[in-house]
PDB file of C-alpha atoms in Angstrom:
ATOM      1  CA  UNK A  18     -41.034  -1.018  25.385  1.00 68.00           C
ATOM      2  CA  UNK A  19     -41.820  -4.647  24.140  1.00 82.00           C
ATOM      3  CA  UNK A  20     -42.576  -3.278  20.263  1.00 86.00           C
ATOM      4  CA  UNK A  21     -38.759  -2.027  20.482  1.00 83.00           C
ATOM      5  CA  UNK A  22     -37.443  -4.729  22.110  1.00 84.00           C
ATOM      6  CA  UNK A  23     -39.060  -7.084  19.747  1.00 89.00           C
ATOM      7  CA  UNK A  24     -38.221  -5.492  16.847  1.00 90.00           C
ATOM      8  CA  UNK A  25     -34.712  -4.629  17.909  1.00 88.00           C
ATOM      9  CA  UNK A  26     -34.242  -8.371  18.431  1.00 91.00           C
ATOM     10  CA  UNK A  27     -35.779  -9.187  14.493  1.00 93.00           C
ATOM     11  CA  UNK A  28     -33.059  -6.646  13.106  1.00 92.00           C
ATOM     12  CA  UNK A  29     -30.166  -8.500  14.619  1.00 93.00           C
ATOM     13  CA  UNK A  30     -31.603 -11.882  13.624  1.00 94.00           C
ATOM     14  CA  UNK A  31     -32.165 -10.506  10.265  1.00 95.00           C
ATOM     15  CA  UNK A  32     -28.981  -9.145  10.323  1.00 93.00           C
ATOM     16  CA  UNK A  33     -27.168 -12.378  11.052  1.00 94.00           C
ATOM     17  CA  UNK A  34     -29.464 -14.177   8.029  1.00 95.00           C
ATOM     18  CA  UNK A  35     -27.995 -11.765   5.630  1.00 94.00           C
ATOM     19  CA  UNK A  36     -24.517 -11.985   6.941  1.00 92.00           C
ATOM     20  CA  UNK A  37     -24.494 -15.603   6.788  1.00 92.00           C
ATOM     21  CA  UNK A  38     -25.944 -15.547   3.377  1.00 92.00           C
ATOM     22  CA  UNK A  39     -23.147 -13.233   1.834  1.00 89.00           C
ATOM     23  CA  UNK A  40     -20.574 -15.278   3.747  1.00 89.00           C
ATOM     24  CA  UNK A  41     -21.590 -18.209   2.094  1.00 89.00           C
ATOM     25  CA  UNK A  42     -21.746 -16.777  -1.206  1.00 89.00           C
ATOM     26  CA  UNK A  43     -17.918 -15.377  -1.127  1.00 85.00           C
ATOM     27  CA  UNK A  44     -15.881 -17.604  -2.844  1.00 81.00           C
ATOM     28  CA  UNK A  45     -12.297 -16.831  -1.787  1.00 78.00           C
ATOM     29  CA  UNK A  46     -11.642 -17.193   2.095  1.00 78.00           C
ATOM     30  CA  UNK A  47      -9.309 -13.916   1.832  1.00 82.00           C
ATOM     31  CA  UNK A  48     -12.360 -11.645   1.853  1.00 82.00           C
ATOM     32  CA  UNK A  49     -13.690 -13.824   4.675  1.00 85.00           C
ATOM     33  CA  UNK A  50     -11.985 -12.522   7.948  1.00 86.00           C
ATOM     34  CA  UNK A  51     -12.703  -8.689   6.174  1.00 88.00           C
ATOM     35  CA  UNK A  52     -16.014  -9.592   5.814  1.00 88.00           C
ATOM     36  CA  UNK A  53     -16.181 -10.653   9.396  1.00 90.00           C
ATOM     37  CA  UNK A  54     -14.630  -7.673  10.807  1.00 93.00           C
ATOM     38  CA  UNK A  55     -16.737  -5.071   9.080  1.00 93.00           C
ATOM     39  CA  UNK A  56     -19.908  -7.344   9.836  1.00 93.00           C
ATOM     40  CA  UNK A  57     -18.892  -7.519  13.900  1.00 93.00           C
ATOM     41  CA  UNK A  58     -18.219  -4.259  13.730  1.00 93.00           C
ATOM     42  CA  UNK A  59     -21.653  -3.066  12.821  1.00 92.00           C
ATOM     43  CA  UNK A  60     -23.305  -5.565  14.937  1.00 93.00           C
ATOM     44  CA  UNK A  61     -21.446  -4.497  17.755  1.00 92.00           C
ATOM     45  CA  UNK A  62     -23.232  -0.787  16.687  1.00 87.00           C
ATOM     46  CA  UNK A  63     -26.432  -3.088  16.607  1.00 88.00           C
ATOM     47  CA  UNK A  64     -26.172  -4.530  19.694  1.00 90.00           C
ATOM     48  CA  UNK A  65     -25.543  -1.395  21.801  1.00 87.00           C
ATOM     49  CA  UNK A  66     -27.968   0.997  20.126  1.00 82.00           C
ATOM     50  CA  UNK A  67     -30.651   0.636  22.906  1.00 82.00           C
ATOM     51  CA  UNK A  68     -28.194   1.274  25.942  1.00 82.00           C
ATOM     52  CA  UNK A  69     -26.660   4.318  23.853  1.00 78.00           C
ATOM     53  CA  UNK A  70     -30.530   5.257  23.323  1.00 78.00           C
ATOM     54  CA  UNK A  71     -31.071   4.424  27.386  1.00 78.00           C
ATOM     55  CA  UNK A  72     -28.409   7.004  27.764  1.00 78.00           C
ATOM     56  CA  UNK A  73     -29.800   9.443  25.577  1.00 72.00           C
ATOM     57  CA  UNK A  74     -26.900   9.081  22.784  1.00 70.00           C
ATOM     58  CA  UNK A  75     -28.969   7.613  20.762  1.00 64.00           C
ATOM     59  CA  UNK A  76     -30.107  10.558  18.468  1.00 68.00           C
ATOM     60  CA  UNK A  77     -26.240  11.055  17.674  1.00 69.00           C
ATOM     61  CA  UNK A  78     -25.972   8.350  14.626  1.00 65.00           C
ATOM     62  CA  UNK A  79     -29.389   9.551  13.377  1.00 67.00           C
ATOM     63  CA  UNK A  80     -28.054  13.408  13.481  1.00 72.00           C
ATOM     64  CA  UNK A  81     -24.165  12.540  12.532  1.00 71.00           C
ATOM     65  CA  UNK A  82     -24.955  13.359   8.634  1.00 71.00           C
ATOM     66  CA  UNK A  83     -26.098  16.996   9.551  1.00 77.00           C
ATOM     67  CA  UNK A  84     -23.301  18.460  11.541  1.00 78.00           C
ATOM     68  CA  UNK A  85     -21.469  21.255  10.192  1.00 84.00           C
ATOM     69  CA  UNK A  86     -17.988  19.614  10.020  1.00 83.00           C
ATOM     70  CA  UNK A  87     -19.715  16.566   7.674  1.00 84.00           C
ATOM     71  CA  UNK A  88     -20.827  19.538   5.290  1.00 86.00           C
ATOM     72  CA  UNK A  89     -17.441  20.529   5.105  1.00 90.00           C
ATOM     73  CA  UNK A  90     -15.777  17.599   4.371  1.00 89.00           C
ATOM     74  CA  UNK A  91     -18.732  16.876   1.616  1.00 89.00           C
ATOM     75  CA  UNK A  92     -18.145  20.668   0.245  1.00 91.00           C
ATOM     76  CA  UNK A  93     -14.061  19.999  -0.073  1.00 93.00           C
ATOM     77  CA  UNK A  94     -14.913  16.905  -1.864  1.00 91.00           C
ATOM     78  CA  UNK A  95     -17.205  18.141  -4.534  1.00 90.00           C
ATOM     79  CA  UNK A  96     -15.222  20.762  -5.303  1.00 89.00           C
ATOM     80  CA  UNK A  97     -12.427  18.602  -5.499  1.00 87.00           C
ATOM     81  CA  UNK A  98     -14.285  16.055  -8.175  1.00 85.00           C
ATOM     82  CA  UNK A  99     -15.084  19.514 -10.359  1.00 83.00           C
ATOM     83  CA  UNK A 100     -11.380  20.246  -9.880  1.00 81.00           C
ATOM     84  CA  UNK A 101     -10.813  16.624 -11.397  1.00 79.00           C
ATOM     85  CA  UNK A 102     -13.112  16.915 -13.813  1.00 80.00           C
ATOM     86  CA  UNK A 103     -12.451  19.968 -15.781  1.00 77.00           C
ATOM     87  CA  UNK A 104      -8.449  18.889 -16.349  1.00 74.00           C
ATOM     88  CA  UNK A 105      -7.614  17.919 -19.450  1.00 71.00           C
ATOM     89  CA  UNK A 106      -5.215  15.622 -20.950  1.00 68.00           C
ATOM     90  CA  UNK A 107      -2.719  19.619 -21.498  1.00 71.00           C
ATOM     91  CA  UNK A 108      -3.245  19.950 -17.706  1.00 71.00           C
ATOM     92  CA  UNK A 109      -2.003  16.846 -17.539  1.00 68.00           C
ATOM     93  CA  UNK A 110       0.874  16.561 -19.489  1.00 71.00           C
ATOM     94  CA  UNK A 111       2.239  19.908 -17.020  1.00 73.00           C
ATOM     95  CA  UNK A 112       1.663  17.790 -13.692  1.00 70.00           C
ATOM     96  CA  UNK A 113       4.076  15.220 -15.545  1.00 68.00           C
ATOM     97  CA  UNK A 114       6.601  17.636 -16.346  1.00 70.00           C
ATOM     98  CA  UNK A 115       6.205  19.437 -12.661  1.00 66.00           C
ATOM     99  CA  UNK A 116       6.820  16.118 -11.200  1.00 63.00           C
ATOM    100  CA  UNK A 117       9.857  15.094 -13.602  1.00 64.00           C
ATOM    101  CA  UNK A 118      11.456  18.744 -12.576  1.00 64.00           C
ATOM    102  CA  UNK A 119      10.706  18.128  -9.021  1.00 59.00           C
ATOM    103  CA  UNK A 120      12.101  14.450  -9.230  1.00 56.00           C
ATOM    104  CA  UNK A 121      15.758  16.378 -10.180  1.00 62.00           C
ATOM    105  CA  UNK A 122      15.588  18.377  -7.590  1.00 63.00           C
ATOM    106  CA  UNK A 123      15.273  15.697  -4.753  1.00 66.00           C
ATOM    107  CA  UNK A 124      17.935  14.895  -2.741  1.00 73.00           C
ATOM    108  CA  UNK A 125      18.797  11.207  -1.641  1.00 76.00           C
ATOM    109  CA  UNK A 126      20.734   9.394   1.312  1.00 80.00           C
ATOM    110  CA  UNK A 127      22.674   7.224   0.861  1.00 84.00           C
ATOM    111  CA  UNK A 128      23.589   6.051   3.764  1.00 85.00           C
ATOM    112  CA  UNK A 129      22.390   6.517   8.100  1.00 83.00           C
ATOM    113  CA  UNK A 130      24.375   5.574  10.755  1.00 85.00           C
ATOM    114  CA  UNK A 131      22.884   5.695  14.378  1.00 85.00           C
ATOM    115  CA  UNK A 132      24.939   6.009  17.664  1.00 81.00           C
ATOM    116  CA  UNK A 133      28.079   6.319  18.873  1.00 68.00           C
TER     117      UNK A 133
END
């Protein structure tokens, strides 16, 4: 129980080195607050990981890459990238001309007016 706590505790501390290093190396304060979000995020993950594993929940990050519906989504998206990848620049040029016939064939508004 110590070993875990212990070592739960040096993962957050070496967590918080690492975040402080890459928000010191940053240069623009835009990326800042993003980087702070995403980091709190995941340390908020970090922080509740051994009452999630108290609960028995724990096992579901570990097991969240095998479920069936991930393997979907992973299939669709391969065979999307092949889809991608065997178009050429023909295939391309049709799209255009699809889209230019479809542009015609929209229909605009010029003007709403709401109520009475």
């Amino acid at each position: 129980m110590f070993s875990y706590l212990y070592q739960w505790i040096m993962n957050i501390s070496f967590y918080m080195i690492m975040v402080t290093a890459i928000l010191h190396i940053v240069p623009n304060s835009e990326y800042k607050r993003y980087i702070r979000f995403f980091t709190g995020l995941v340390l908020a993950v970090m922080l509740a990981d051994p009452f999630l594993k108290m609960l028995g929940a724990g096992d579901l990050w570990e097991n969240l890459y095998e479920s069936p519906a991930y393997r979907e989504q992973v299939d669709k998206m391969e065979e999307a990238a092949q889809y991608l990848n065997g178009i050429t620049d023909g295939d391309l040029e049709n799209i255009q001309e699809d889209e230019e016939t479809e542009a015609e064939t929209d229909i605009y508004v010029e003007q709403i007016e709401i109520g009475r």
